[in-house]
PDB file of C-alpha atoms in Angstrom:
ATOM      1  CA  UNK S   1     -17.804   1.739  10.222  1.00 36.00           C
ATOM      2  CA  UNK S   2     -17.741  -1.181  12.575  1.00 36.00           C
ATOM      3  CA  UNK S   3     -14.760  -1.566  15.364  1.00 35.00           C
ATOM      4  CA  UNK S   4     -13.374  -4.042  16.410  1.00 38.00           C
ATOM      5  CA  UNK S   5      -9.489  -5.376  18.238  1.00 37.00           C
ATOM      6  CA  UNK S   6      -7.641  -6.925  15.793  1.00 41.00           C
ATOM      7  CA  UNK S   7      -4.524  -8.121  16.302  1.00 41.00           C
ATOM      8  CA  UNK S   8      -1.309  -6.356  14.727  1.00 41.00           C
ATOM      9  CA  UNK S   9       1.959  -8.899  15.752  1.00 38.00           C
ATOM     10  CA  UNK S  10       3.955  -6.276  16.993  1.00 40.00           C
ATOM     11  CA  UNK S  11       7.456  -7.704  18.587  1.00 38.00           C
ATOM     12  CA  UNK S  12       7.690  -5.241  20.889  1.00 37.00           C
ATOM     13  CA  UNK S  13      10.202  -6.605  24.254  1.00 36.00           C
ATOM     14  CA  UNK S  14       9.417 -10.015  23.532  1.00 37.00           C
ATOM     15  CA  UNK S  15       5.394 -10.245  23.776  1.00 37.00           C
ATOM     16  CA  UNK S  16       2.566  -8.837  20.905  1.00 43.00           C
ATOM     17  CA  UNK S  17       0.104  -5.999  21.271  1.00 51.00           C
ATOM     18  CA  UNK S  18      -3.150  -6.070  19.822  1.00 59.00           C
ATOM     19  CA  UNK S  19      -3.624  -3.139  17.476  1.00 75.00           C
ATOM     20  CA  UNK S  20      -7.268  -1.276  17.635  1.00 93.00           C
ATOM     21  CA  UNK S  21      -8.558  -1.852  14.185  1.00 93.00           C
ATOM     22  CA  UNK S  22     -11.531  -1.023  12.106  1.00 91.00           C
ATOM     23  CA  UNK S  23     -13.428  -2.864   9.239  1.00 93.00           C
ATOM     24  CA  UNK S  24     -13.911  -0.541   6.115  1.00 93.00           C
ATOM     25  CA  UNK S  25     -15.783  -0.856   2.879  1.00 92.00           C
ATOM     26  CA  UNK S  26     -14.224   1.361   0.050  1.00 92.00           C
ATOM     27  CA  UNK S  27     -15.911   0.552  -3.643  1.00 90.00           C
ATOM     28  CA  UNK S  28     -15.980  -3.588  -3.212  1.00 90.00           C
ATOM     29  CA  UNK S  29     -12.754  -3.441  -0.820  1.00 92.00           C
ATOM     30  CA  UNK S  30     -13.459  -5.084   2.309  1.00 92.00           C
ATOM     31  CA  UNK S  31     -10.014  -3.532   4.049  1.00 95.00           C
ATOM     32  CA  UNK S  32      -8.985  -4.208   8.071  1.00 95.00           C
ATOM     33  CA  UNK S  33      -7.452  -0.307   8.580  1.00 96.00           C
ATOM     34  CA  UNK S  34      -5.516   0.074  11.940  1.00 96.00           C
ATOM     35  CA  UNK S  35      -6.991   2.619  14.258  1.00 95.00           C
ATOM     36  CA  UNK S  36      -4.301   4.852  13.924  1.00 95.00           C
ATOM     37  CA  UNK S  37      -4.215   5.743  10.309  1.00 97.00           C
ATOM     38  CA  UNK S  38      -6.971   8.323   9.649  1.00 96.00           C
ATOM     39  CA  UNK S  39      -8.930   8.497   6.824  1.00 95.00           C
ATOM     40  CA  UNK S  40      -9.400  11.535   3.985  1.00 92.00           C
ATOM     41  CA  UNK S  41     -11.188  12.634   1.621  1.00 88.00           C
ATOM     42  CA  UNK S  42      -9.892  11.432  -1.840  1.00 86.00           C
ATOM     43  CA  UNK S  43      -7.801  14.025  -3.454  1.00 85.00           C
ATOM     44  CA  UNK S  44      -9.219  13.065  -7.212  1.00 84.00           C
ATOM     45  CA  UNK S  45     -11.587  11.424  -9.356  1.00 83.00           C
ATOM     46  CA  UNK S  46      -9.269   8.686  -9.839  1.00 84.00           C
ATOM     47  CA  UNK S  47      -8.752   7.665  -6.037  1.00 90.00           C
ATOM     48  CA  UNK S  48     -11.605   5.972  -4.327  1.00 93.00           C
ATOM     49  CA  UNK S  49     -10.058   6.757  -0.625  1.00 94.00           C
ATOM     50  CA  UNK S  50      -6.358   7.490   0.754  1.00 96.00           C
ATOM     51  CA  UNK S  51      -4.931   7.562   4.636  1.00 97.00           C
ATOM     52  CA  UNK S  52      -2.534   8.712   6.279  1.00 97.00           C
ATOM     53  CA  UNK S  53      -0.051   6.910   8.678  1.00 97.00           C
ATOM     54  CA  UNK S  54       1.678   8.972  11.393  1.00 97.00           C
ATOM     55  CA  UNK S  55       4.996   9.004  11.037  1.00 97.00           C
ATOM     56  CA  UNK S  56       7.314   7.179  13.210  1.00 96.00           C
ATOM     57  CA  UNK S  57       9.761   8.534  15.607  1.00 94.00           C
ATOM     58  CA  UNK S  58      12.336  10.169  13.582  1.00 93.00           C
ATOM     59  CA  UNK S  59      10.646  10.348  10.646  1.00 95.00           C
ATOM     60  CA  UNK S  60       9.605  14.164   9.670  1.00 93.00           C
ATOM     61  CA  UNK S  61       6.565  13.770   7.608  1.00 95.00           C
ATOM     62  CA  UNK S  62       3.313  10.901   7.676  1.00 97.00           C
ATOM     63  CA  UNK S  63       3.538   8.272   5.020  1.00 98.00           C
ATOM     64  CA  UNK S  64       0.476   8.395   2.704  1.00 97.00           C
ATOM     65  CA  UNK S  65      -1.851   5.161   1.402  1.00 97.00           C
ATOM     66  CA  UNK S  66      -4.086   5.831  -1.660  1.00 96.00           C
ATOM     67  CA  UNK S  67      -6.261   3.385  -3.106  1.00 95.00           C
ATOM     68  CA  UNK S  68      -7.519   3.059  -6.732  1.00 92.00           C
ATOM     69  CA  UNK S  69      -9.276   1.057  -9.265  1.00 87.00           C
ATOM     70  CA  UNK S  70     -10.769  -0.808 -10.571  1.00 87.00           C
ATOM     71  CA  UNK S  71      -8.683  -0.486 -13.969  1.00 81.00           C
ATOM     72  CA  UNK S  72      -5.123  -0.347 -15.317  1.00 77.00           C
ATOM     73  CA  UNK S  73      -3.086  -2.488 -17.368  1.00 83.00           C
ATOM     74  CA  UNK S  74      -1.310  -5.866 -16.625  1.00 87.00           C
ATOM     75  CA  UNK S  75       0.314  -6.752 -13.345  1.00 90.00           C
ATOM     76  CA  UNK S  76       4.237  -6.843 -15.384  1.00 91.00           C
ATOM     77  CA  UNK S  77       2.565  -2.975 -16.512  1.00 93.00           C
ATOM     78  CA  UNK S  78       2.015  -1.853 -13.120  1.00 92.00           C
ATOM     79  CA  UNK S  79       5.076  -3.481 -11.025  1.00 93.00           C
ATOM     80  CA  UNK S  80       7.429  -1.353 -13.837  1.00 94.00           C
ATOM     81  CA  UNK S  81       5.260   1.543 -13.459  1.00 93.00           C
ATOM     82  CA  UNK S  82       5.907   1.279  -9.728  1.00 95.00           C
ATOM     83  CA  UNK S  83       9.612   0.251  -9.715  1.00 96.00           C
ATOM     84  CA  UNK S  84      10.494   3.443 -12.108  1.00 96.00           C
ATOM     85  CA  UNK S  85       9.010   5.799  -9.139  1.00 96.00           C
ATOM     86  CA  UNK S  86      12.470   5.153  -7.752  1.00 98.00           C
ATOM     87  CA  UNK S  87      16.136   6.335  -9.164  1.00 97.00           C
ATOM     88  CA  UNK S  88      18.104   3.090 -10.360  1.00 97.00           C
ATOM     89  CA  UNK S  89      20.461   3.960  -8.305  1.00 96.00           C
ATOM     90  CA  UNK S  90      20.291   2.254  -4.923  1.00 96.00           C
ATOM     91  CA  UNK S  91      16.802   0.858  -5.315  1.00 98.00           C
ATOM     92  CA  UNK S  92      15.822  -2.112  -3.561  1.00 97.00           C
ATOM     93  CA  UNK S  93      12.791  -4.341  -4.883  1.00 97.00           C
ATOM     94  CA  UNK S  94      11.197  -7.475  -3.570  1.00 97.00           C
ATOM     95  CA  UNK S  95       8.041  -8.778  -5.815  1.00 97.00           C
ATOM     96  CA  UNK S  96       6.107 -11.543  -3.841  1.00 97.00           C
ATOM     97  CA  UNK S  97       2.331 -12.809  -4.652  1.00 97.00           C
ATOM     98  CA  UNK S  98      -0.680 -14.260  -3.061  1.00 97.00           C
ATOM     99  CA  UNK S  99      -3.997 -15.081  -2.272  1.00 96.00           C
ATOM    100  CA  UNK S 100      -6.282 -12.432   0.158  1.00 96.00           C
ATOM    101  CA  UNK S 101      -9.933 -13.165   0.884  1.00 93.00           C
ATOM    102  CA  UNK S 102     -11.168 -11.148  -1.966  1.00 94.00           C
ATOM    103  CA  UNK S 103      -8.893 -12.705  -4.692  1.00 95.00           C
ATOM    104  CA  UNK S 104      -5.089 -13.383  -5.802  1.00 96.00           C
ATOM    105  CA  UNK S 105      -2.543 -10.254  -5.131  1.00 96.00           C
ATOM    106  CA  UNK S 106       0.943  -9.209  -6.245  1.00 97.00           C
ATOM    107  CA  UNK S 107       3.108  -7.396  -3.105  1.00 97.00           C
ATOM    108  CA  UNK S 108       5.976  -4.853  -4.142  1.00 97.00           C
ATOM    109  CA  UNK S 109       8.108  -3.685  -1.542  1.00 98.00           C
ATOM    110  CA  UNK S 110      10.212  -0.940  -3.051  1.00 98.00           C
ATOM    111  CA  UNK S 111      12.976   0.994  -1.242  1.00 98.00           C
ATOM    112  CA  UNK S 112      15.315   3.867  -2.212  1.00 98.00           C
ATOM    113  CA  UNK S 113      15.444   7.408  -3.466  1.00 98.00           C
ATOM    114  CA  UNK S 114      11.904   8.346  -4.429  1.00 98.00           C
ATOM    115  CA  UNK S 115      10.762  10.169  -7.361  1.00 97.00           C
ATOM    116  CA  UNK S 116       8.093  12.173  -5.239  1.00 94.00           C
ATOM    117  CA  UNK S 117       5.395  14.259  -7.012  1.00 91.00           C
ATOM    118  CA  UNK S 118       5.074  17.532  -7.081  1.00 91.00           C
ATOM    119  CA  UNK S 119       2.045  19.559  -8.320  1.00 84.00           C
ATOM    120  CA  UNK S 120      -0.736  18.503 -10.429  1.00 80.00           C
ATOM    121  CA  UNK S 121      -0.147  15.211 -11.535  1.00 75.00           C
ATOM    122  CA  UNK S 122      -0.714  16.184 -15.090  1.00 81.00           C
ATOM    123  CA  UNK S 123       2.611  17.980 -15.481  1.00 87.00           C
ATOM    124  CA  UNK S 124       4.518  14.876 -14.309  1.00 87.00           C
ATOM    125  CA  UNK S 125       6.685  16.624 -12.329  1.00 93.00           C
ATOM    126  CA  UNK S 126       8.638  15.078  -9.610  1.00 95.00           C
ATOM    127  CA  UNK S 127      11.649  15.797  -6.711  1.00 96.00           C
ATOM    128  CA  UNK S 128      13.715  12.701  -5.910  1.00 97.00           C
ATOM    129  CA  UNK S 129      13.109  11.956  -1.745  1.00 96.00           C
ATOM    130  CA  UNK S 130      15.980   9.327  -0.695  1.00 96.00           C
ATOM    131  CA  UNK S 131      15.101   6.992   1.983  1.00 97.00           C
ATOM    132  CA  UNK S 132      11.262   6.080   1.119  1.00 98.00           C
ATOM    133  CA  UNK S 133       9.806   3.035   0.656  1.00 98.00           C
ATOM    134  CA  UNK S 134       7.212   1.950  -1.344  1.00 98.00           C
ATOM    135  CA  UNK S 135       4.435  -1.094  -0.500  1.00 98.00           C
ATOM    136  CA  UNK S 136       1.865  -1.535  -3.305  1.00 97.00           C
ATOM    137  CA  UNK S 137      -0.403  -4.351  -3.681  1.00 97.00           C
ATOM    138  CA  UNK S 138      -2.268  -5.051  -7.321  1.00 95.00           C
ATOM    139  CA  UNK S 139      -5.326  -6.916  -6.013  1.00 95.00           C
ATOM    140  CA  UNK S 140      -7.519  -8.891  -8.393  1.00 93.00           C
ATOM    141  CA  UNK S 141     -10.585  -8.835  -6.901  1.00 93.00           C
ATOM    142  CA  UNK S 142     -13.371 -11.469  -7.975  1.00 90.00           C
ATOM    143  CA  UNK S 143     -16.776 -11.512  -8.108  1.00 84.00           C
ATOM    144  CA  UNK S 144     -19.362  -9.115  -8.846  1.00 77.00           C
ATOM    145  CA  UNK S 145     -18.018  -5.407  -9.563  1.00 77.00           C
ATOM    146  CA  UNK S 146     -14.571  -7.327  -9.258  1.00 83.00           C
ATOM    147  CA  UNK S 147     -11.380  -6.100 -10.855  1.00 90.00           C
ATOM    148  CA  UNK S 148      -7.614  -4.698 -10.116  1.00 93.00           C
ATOM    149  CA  UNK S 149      -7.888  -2.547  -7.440  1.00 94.00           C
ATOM    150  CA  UNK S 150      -4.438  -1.183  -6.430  1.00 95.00           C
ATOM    151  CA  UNK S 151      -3.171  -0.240  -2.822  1.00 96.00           C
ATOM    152  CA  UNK S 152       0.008   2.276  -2.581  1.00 97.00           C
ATOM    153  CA  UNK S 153       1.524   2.967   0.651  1.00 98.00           C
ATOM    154  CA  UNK S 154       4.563   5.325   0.171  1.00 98.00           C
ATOM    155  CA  UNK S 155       6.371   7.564   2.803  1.00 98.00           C
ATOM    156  CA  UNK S 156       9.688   8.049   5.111  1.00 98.00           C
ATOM    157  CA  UNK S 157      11.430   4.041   5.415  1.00 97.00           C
ATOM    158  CA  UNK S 158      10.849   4.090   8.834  1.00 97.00           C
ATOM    159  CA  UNK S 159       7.550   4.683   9.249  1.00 98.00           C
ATOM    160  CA  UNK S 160       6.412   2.007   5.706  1.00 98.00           C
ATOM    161  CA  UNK S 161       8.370  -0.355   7.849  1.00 97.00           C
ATOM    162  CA  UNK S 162       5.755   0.156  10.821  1.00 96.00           C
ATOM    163  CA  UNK S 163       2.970  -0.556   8.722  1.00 96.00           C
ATOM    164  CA  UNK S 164       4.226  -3.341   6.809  1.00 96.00           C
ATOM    165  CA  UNK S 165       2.332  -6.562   8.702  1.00 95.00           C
ATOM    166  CA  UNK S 166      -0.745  -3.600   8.843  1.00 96.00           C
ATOM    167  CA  UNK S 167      -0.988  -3.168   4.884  1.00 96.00           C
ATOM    168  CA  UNK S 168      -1.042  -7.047   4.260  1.00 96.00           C
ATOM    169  CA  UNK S 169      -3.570  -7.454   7.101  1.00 95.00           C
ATOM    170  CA  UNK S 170      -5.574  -4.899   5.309  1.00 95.00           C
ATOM    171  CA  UNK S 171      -6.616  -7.465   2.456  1.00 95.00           C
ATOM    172  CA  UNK S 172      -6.339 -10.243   4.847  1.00 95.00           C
ATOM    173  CA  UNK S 173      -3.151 -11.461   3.427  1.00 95.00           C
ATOM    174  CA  UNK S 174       0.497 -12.641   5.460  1.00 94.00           C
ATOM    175  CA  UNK S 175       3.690 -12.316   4.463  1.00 95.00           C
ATOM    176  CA  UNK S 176       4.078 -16.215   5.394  1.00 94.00           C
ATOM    177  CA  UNK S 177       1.725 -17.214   2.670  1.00 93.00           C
ATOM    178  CA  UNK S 178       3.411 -15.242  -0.217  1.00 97.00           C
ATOM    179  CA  UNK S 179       5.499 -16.828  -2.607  1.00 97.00           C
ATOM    180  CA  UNK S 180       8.179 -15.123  -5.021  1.00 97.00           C
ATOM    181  CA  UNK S 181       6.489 -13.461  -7.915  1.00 94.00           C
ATOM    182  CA  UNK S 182       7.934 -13.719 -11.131  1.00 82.00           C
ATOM    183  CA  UNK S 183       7.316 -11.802 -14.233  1.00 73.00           C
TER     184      UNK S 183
END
């Protein structure tokens, strides 16, 4: 793993903060990870890495980022798959796309009462968890051993919200250079 300072814009009092960051290769992913989120071992075959993000004050629990691929449907397949994770009821959504240095990307910000899971993911079982949030990121990697690769940050609102600029920054992407995806 190489280091490096990268810089995080963090309005913080009026001036930014660089954010300690770290270059990491996961499959093909070239991903810029903040310092502070701490990598684990991959719970399953399926995942190819996950981290952790400490939670932020007031939040009780760490949000959680897993990343998968490359396979799974179309990107209209995945942003329903994602926006049904949350209860109709209340749920925020904002779909944006781009481009990242590694290829084109769709963005889903996702906020409401989450349908967490609970146990082994093949009984499907869930408990709904109200104030989450939701970023994922279908990225369509190009190039050799290309593909969709998928990035899921879920956890507590407050602490998603910290990590927000960090999980576009990951791919090399901005918020500023996104444009309204429709399906």
């Amino acid at each position: 793993m190489l280091f490096r300072i990268g810089c995080v814009l963090l309005c913080c009092c009026g001036f930014l903060q660089a954010e300690e960051t770290s270059d990491v290769e996961i499959a093909v992913l070239k991903l810029t990870v903040p310092a502070a989120w701490k990598q684990k071992q991959a719970s399953n075959n399926l995942r190819l890495g996950e981290f952790i993000i400490p939670a932020a004050a007031g939040d009780a629990e760490p949000a959680e980022l897993v990343l998968s691929g490359p396979f799974g449907g179309s990107v209209a397949q995945n942003v329903e798959r994602w926006v049904a994770q949350f209860e109709p009821a209340g749920r925020e959504a904002k779909l944006t796309e781009g481009t990242a240095r590694q290829g084109k990307y769709v963005f889903a910000d996702l906020k409401g009462t989450y349908k967490k899971p609970i146990g082994p993911p093949i009984q499907m079982r869930t408990q709904p968890v109200e104030g989450y949030r939701m970023l994922a990121v279908m990225y369509q990697v190009e190039g050799n051993n290309g593909g969709n690769y998928f990035l899921k940050l879920t956890g507590p609102a407050a602490t998603v919200e910290t990590a927000e600029a960090a999980m576009r920054a990951l791919i090399g992407a901005t918020a500023d250079n996104e444009k309204p995806y429709e399906k």
